[in-house]
Short mmCIF file of C-alpha atoms in Angstrom, two decimals:
data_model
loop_
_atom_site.label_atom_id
_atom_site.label_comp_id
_atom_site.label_asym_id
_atom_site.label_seq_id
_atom_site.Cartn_x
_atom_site.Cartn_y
_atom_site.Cartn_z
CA UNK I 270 -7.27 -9.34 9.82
CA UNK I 271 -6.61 -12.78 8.65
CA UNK I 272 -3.45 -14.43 9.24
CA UNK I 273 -1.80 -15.16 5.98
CA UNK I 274 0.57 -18.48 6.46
CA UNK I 275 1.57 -18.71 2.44
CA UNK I 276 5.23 -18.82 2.00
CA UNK I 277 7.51 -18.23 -0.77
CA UNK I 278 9.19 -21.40 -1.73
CA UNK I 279 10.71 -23.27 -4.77
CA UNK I 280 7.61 -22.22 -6.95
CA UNK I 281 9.26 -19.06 -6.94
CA UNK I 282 11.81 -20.18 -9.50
CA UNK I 283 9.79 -19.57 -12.31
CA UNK I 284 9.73 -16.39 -12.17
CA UNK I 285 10.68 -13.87 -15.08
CA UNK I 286 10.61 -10.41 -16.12
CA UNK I 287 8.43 -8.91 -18.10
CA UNK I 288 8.68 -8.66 -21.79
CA UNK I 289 8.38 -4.88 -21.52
CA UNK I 290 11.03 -4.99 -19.72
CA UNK I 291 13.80 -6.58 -22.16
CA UNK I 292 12.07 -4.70 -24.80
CA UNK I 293 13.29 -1.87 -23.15
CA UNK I 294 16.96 -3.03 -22.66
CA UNK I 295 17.26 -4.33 -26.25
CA UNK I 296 15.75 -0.85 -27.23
CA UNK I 297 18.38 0.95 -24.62
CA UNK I 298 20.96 -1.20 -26.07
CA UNK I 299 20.32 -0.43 -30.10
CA UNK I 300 20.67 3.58 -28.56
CA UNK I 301 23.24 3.62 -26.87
CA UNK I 302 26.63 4.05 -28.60
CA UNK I 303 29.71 4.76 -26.69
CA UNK I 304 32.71 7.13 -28.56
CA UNK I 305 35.89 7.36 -27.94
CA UNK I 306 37.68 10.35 -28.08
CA UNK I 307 41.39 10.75 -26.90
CA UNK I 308 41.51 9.25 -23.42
CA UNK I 309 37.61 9.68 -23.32
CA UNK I 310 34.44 8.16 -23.33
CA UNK I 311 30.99 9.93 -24.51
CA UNK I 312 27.86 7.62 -24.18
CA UNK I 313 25.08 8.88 -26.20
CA UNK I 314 21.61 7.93 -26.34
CA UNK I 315 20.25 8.31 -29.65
CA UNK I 316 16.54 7.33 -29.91
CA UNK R 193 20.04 -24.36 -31.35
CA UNK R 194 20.67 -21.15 -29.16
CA UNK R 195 21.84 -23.03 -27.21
CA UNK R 196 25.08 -24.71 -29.23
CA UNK R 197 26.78 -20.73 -28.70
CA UNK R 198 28.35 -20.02 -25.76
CA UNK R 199 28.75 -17.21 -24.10
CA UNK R 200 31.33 -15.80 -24.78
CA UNK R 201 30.71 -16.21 -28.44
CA UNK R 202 27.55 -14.39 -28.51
CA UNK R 203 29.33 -11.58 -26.07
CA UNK R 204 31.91 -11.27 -28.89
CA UNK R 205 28.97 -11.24 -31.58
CA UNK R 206 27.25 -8.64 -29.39
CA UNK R 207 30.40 -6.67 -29.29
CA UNK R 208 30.75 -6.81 -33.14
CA UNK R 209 27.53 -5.18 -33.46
CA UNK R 210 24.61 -8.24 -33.70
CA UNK R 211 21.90 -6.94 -31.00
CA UNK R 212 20.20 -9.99 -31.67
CA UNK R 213 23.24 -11.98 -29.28
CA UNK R 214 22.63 -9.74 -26.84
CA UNK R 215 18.24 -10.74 -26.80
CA UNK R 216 19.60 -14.29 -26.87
CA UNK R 217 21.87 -13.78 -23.78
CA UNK R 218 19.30 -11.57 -22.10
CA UNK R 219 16.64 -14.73 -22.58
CA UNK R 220 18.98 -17.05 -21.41
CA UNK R 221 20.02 -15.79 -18.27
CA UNK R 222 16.70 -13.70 -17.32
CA UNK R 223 15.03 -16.30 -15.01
CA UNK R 224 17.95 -17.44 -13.21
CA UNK R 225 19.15 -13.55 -12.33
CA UNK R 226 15.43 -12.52 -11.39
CA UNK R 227 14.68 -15.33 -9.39
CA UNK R 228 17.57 -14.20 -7.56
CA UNK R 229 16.78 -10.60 -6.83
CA UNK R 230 13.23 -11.58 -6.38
CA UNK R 231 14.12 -13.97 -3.51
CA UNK R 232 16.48 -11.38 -2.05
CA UNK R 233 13.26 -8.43 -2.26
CA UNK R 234 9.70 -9.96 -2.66
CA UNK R 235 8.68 -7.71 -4.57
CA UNK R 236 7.67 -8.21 -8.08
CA UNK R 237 8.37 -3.95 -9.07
CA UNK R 238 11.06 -3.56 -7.27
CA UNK R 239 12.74 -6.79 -8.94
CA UNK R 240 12.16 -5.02 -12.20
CA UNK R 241 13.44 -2.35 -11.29
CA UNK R 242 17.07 -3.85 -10.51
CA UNK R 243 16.99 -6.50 -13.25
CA UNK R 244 16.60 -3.36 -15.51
CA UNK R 245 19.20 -1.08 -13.85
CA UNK R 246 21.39 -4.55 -13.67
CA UNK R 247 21.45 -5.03 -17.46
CA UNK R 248 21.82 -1.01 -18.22
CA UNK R 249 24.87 -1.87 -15.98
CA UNK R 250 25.96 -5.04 -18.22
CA UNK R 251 25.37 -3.31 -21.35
CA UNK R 252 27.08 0.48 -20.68
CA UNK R 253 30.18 -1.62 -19.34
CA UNK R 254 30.07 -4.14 -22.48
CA UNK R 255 29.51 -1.22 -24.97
CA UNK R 256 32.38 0.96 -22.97
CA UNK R 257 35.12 -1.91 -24.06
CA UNK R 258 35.57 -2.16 -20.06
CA UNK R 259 34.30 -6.26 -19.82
CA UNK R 260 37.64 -8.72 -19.82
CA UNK R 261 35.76 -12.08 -20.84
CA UNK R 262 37.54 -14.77 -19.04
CA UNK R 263 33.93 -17.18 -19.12
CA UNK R 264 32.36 -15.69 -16.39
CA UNK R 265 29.37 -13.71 -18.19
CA UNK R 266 26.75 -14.97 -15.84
CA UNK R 267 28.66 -14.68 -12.40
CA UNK R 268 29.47 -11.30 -13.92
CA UNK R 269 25.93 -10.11 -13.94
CA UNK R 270 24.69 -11.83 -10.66
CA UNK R 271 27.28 -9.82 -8.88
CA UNK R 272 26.20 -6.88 -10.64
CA UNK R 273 22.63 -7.65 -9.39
CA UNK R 274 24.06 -8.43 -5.88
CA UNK R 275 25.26 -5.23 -5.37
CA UNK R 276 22.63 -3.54 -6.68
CA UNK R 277 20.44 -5.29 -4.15
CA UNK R 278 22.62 -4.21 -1.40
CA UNK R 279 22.37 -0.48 -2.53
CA UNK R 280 18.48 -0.75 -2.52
CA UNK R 281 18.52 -1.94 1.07
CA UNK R 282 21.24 0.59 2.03
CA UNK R 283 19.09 3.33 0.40
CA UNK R 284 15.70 1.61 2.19
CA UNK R 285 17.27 1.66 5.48
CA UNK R 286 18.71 5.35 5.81
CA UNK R 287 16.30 6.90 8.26
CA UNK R 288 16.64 10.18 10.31
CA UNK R 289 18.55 9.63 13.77
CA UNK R 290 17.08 10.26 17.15
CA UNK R 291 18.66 10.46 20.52
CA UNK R 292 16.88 9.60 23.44
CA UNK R 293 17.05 11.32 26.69
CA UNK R 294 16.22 10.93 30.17
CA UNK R 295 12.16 11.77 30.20
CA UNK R 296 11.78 9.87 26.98
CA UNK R 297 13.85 6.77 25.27
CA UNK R 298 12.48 5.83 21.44
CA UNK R 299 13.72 2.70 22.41
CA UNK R 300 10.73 2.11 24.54
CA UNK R 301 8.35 2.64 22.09
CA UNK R 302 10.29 0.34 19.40
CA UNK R 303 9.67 -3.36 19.54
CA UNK R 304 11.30 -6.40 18.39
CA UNK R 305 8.84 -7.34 15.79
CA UNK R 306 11.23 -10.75 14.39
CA UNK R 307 9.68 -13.76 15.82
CA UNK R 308 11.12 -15.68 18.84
CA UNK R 309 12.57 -19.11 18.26
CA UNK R 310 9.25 -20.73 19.69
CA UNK R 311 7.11 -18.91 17.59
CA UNK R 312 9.42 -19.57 14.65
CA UNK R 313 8.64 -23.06 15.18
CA UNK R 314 4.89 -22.97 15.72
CA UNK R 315 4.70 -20.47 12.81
CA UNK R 316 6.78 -23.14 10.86
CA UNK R 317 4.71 -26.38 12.06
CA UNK R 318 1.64 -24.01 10.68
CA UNK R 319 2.78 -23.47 7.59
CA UNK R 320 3.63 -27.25 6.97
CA UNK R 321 0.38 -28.05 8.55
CA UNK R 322 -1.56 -25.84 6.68
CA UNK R 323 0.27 -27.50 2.52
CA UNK R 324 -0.84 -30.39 4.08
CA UNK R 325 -4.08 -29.56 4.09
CA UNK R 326 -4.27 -28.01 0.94
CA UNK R 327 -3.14 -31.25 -0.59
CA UNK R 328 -6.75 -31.97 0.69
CA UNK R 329 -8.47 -29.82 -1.53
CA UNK R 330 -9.81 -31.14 -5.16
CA UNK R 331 -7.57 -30.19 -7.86
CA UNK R 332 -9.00 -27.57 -9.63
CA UNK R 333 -9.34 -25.69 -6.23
CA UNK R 334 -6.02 -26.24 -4.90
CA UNK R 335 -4.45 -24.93 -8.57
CA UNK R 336 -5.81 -21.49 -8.12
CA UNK R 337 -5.26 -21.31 -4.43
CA UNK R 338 -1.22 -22.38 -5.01
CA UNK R 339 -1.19 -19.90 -7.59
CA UNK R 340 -2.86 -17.43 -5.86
CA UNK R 341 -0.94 -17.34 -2.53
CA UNK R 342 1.68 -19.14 -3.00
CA UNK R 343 3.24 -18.00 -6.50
CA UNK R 344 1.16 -14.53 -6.06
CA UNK R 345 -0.26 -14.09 -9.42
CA UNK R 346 -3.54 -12.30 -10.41
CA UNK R 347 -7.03 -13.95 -11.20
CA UNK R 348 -6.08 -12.67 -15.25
CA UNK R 349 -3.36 -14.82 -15.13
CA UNK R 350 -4.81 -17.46 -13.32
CA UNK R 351 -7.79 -17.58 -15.36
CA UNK R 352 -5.56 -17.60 -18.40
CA UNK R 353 -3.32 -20.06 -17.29
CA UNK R 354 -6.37 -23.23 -16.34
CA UNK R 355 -8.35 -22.00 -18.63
CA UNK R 356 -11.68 -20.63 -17.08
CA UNK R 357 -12.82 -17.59 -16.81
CA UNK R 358 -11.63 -15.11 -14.11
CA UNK R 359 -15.20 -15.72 -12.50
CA UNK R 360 -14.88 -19.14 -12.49
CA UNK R 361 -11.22 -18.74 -10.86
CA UNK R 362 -12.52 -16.52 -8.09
CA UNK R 363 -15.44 -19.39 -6.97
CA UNK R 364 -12.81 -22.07 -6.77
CA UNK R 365 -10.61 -19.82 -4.67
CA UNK R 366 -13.62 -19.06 -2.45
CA UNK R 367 -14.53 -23.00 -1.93
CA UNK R 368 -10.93 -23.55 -1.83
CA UNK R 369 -11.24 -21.58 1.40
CA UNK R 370 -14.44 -22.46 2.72
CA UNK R 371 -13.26 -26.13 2.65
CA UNK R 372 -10.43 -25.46 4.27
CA UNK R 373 -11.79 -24.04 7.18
CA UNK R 374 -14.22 -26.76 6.98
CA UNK R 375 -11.82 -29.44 7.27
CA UNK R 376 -10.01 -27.11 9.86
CA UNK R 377 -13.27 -27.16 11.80
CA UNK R 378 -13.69 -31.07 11.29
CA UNK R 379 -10.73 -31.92 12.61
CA UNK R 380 -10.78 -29.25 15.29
CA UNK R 381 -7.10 -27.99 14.09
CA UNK R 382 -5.64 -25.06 15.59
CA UNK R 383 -4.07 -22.95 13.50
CA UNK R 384 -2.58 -20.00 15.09
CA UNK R 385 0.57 -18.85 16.93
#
């Protein structure tokens, strides 16, 4: 097996996640909605 | 523009309802905070996963009322990530316990795989050696080779990103490494450890 010698380095910085990915968390976020009832909190999910 | 607003302001916008602060802030701050996992896991999935799970964090706690902005949104979420990258190790690393007795030790059979401080070295010196000789290479072969191994993206993106096609991509790679072992060979360079 050949030796691999590549190493992580500063290149790494431009990394980012993918756009599915803060789709989803801007889509989680429009669901979600938190109430308050009393001395509680409901989350709910509403999709 | 985006970036005249603070914070805290778009927090506060967020709060009052305007997603669109929260896509802003998310944008903003998404490189720095997966760079940062990323360099603490190598690998590209399992950063995902906590950059996600870190965010469903930011935004439960945010939509909860339970966030106290004193201008500390982004050391706020690193931590978040932080700790989330310390439960995926602590979760990684639980493995069943074994005791050893007399007529056999597991200990024996388990090796010290980390490098010694000599090999460290020599496997150091390589890899300096060996981005010295890729600054050998032409240009268009040393572009797909440092994106290849070194930033670890496919031939797609490659391809996309210089402009050829992914065929084209996957010759320069290959002459990329055939004259690097021929320069290896050339110069009778020893690259092991």
């Amino acid at each position: 097996m050949a030796k691999l010698y590549s190493r992580y380095s500063s290149e790494m910085k431009n990394l980012k996640p993918r756009k599915e990915t803060i789709e989803f968390l801007l889509n989680y976020s429009k669901a979600l909605s938190v109430i308050n009832y009393k001395k509680m909190k409901f989350e709910m999910l509403l999709n | 523009m985006e970036q005249l607003h603070q914070d805290s302001t778009l927090l506060e916008w967020y709060l009052a309802g305007d997603e669109n602060a929260l896509e802003t802030l998310i944008n903003r701050h998404s490189q720095r905070i997966y760079s940062f996992i990323f360099s603490k896991v190598f690998d590209k999935d399992v950063a995902e996963d906590i950059f996600q799970d870190t965010f469903i964090k930011v935004i439960k706690t945010l939509k909860r009322g339970s966030y106290n902005e004193e201008g500390k949104f982004l050391p706020w979420v690193m931590r978040i990530a932080h700790n989330l990258v310390i439960d995926h190790f602590r979760k990684n690393n639980r493995m069943p316990k074994f005791e050893g007795n007399d007529d056999f030790n597991i200990f024996s059979l388990i090796g010290d795989s980390s490098l010694n401080a000599e090999k460290q070295i020599i496997k150091d010196q390589v890899e300096t050696d060996l981005r010295k000789l890729i600054e050998e290479l032409p240009t268009d072969q040393k572009e797909v080779l440092i994106m290849r191994m070194y930033k670890d993206m496919s031939f797609k993106e490659i391809s996309e990103i210089t402009g050829v096609s992914i065929n084209t991509a996957l010759g320069r790679m290959r002459y990329a490494i055939i004259n690097l072992r021929k320069i290896i060979n050339k110069h009778n360079i020893v690259l092991t450890n």
